[in-house]
mmCIF file of C-alpha atoms in Angstrom:
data_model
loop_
_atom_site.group_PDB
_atom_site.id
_atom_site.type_symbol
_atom_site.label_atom_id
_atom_site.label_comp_id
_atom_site.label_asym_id
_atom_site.label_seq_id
_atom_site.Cartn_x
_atom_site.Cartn_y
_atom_site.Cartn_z
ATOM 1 C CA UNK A 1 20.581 2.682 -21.959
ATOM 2 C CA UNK A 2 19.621 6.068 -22.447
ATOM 3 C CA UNK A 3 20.691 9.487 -19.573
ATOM 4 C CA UNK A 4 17.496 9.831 -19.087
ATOM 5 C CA UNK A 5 16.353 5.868 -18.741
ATOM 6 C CA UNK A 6 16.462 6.505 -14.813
ATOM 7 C CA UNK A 7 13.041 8.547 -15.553
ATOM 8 C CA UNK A 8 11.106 5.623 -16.851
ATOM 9 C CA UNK A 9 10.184 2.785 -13.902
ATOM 10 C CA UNK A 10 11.261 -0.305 -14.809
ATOM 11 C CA UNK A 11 8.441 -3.719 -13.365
ATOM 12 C CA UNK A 12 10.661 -5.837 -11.670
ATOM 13 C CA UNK A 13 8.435 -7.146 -9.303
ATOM 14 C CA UNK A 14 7.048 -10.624 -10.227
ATOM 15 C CA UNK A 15 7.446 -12.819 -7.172
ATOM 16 C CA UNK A 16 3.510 -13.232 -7.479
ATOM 17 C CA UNK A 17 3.502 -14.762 -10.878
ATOM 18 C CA UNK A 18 3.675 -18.079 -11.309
ATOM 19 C CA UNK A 19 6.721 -19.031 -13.126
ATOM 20 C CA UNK A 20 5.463 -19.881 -16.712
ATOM 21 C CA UNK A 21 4.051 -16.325 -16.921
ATOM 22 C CA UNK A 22 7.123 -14.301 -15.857
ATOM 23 C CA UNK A 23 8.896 -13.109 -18.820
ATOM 24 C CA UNK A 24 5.019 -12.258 -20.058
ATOM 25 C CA UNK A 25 4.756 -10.115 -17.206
ATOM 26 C CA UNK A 26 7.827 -8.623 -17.339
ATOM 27 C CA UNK A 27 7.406 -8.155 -20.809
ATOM 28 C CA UNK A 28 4.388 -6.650 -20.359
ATOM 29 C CA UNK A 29 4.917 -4.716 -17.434
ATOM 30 C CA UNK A 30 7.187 -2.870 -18.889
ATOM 31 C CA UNK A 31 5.585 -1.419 -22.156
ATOM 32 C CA UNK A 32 5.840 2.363 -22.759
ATOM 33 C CA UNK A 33 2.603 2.974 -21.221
ATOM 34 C CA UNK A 34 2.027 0.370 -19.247
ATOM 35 C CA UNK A 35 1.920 2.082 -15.619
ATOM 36 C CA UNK A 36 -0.113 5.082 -17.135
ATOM 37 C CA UNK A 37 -3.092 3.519 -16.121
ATOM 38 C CA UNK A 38 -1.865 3.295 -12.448
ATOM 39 C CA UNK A 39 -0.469 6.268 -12.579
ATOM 40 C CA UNK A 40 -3.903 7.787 -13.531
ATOM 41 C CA UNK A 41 -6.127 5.916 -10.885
ATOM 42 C CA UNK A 42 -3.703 7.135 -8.261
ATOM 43 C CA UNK A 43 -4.332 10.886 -9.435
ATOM 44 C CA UNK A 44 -8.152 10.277 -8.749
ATOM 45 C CA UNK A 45 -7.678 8.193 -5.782
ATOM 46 C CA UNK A 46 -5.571 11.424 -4.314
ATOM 47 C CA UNK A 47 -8.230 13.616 -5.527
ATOM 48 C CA UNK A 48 -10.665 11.795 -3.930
ATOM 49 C CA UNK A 49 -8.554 11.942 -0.524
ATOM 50 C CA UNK A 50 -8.339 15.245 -0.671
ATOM 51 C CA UNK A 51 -12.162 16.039 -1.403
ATOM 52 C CA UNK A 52 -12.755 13.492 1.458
ATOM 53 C CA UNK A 53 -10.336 15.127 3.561
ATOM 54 C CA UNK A 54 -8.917 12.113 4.351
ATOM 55 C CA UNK A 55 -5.256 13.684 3.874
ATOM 56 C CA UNK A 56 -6.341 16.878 6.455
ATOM 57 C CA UNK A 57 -4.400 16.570 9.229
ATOM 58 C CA UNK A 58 -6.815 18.171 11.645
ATOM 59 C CA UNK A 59 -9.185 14.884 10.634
ATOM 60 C CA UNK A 60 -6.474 12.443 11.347
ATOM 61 C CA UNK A 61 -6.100 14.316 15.323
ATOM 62 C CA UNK A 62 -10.172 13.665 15.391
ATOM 63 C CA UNK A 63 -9.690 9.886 14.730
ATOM 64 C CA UNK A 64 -7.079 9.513 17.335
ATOM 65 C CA UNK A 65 -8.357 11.826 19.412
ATOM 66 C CA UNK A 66 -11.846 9.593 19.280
ATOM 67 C CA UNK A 67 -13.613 13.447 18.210
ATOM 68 C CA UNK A 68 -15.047 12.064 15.327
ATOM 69 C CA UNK A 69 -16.568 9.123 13.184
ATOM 70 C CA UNK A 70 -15.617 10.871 10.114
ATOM 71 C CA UNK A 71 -12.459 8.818 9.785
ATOM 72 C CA UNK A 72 -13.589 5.805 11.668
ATOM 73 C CA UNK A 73 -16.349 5.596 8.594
ATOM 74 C CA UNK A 74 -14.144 5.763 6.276
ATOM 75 C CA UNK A 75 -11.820 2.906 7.117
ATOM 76 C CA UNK A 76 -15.004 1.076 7.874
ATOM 77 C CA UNK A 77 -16.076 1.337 4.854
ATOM 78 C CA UNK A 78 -12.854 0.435 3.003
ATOM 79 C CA UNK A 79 -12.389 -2.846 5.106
ATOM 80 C CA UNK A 80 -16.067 -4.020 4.189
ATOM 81 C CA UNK A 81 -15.429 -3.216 0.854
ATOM 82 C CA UNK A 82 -12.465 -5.595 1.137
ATOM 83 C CA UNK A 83 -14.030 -8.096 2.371
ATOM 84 C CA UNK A 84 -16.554 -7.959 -0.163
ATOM 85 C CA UNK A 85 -14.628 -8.240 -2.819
ATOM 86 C CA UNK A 86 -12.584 -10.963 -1.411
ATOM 87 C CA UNK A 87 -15.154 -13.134 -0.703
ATOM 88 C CA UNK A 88 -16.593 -12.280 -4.404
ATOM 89 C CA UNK A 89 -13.022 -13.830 -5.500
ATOM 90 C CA UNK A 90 -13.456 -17.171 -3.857
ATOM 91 C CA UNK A 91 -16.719 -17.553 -4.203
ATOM 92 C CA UNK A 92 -16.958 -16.869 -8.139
ATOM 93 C CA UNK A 93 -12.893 -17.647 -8.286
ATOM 94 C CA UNK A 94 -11.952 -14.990 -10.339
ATOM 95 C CA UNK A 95 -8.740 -15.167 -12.532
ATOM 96 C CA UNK A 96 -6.611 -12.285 -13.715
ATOM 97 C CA UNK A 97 -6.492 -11.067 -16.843
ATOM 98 C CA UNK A 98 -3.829 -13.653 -17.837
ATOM 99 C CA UNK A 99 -6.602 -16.541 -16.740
ATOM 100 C CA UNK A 100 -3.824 -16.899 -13.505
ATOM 101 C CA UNK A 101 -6.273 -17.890 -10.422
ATOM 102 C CA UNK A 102 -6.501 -15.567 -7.775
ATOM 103 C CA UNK A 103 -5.067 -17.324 -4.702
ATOM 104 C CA UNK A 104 -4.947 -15.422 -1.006
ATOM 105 C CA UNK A 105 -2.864 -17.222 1.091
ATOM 106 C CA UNK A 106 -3.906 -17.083 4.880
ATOM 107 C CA UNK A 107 -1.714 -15.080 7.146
ATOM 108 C CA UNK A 108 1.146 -17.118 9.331
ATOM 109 C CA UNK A 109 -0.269 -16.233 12.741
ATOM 110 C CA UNK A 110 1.935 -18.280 14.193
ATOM 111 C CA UNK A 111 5.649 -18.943 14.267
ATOM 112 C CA UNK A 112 6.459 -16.591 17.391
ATOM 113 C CA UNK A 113 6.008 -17.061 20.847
ATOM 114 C CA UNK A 114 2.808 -14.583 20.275
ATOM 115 C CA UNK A 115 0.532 -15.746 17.823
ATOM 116 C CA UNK A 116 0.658 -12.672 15.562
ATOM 117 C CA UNK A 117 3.202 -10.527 16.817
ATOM 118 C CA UNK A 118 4.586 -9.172 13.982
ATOM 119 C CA UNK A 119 1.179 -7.676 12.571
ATOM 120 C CA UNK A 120 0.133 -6.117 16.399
ATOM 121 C CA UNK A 121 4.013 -4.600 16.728
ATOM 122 C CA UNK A 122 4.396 -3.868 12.844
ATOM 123 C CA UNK A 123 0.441 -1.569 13.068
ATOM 124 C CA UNK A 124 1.252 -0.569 16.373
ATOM 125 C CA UNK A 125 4.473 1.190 15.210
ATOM 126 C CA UNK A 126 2.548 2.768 11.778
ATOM 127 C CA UNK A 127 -0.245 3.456 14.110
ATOM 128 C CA UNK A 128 2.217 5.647 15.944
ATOM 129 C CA UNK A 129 3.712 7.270 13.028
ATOM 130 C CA UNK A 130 0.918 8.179 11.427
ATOM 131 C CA UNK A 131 -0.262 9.835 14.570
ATOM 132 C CA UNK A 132 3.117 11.735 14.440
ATOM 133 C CA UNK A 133 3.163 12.757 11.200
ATOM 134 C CA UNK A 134 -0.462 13.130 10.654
ATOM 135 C CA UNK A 135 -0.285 11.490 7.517
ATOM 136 C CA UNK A 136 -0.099 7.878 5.992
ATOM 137 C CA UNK A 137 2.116 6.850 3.205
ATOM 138 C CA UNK A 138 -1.011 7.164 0.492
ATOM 139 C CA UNK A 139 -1.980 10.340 1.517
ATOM 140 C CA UNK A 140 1.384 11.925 1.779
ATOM 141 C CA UNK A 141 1.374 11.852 -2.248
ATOM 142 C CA UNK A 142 -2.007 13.330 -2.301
ATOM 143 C CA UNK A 143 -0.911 16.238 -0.251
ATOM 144 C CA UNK A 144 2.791 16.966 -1.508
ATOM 145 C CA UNK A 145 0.503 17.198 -4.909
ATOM 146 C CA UNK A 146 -2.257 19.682 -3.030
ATOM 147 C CA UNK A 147 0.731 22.088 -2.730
ATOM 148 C CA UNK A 148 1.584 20.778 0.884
ATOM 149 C CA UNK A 149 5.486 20.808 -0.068
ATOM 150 C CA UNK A 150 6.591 19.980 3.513
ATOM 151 C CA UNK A 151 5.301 16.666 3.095
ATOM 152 C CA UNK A 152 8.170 16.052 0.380
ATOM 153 C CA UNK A 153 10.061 15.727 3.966
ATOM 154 C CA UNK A 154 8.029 12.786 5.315
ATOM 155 C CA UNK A 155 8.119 10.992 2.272
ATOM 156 C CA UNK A 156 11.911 11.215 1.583
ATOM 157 C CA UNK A 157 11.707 9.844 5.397
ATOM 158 C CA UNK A 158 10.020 7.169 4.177
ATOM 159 C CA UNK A 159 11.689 5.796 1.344
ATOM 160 C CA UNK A 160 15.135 6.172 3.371
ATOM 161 C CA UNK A 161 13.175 3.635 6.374
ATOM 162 C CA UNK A 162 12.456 1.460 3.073
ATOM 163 C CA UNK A 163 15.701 1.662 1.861
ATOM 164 C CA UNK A 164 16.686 0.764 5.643
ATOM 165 C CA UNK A 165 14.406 -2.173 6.090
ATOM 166 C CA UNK A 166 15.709 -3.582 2.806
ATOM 167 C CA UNK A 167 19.289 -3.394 4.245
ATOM 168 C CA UNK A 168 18.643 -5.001 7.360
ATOM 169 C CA UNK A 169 15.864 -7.248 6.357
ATOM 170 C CA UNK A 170 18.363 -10.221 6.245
ATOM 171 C CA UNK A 171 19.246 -9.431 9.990
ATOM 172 C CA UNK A 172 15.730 -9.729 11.024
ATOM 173 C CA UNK A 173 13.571 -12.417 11.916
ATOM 174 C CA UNK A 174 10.646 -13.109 9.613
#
């Protein structure tokens, strides 16, 4: 290990690969270049936030504020994109590029006294914060890179509630 190894991400995360294709993940995963690609269809994504003004602030207090559909089409559009290209999955059960079949398990509505609890509290609190803020984790890159440094704030906020939730994940029910 190298001083300056702690600037290269490492892919750790394989919990969604089947066991047989692990190490080839990992392996994989973890090639020089691997997350360049990511890395570079983030940069456009954020570039395309910020010429939809999806990251302005004063269009996030329209949405909530019910002032505008500007917003409310956006989101619209995303979800029926999603749902498009979900259903194109089953239907045509597409594979990854590994030949892995897609599989999307159903959500576990159940399991609390409240079917569904956990989704209505869990948006219900990131509804509220991204009223606060003005600003959803996605966009929050987009605008620290727009030269809107304050931002750098709300995102170290986030990755210490991360950190937090990791800590007392154990400690909570699931």
């Amino acid at each position: 290990m190298t001083t300056l190894d702690f600037l290269v991400p490492e892919c750790e995360d394989v919990e969604q690969v089947t066991r047989a294709l692990r190490e080839k993940a990992l392996f994989e995963g973890n090639q020089p270049l691997a997350l360049l690609g990511y890395l570079l269809l983030g940069a456009v994504l954020g570039l395309l936030f910020v010429q939809a003004e999806v990251v302005s602030w004063f269009r996030i207090q329209e949405m909530f504020r019910f002032q505008s559909f500007h917003m409310y089409g956006i989101i619209g559009t995303a979800v029926a994109t999603a749902a498009l290209s979900l259903q194109v999955i089953k239907r045509l059960k597409l594979t990854t590029l590994h030949g892995e079949p897609i599989e999307i398990e159903p959500k576990q509505w159940a399991g609390n006294r409240i079917p569904g609890a956990r989704y209505w509290v869990g948006g219900t609190l990131f509804g509220m914060g991204w009223a606060l803020l003005g600003a959803c984790p996605g966009p929050v890159f987009a605008l620290i890179g727009s030269g809107v440094t304050v931002m750098a704030v709300a995102l170290a906020s986030a990755v210490a509630g991360t950190w937090t939730y990791a800590a007392l994940r154990p400690l909570l029910p699931h």
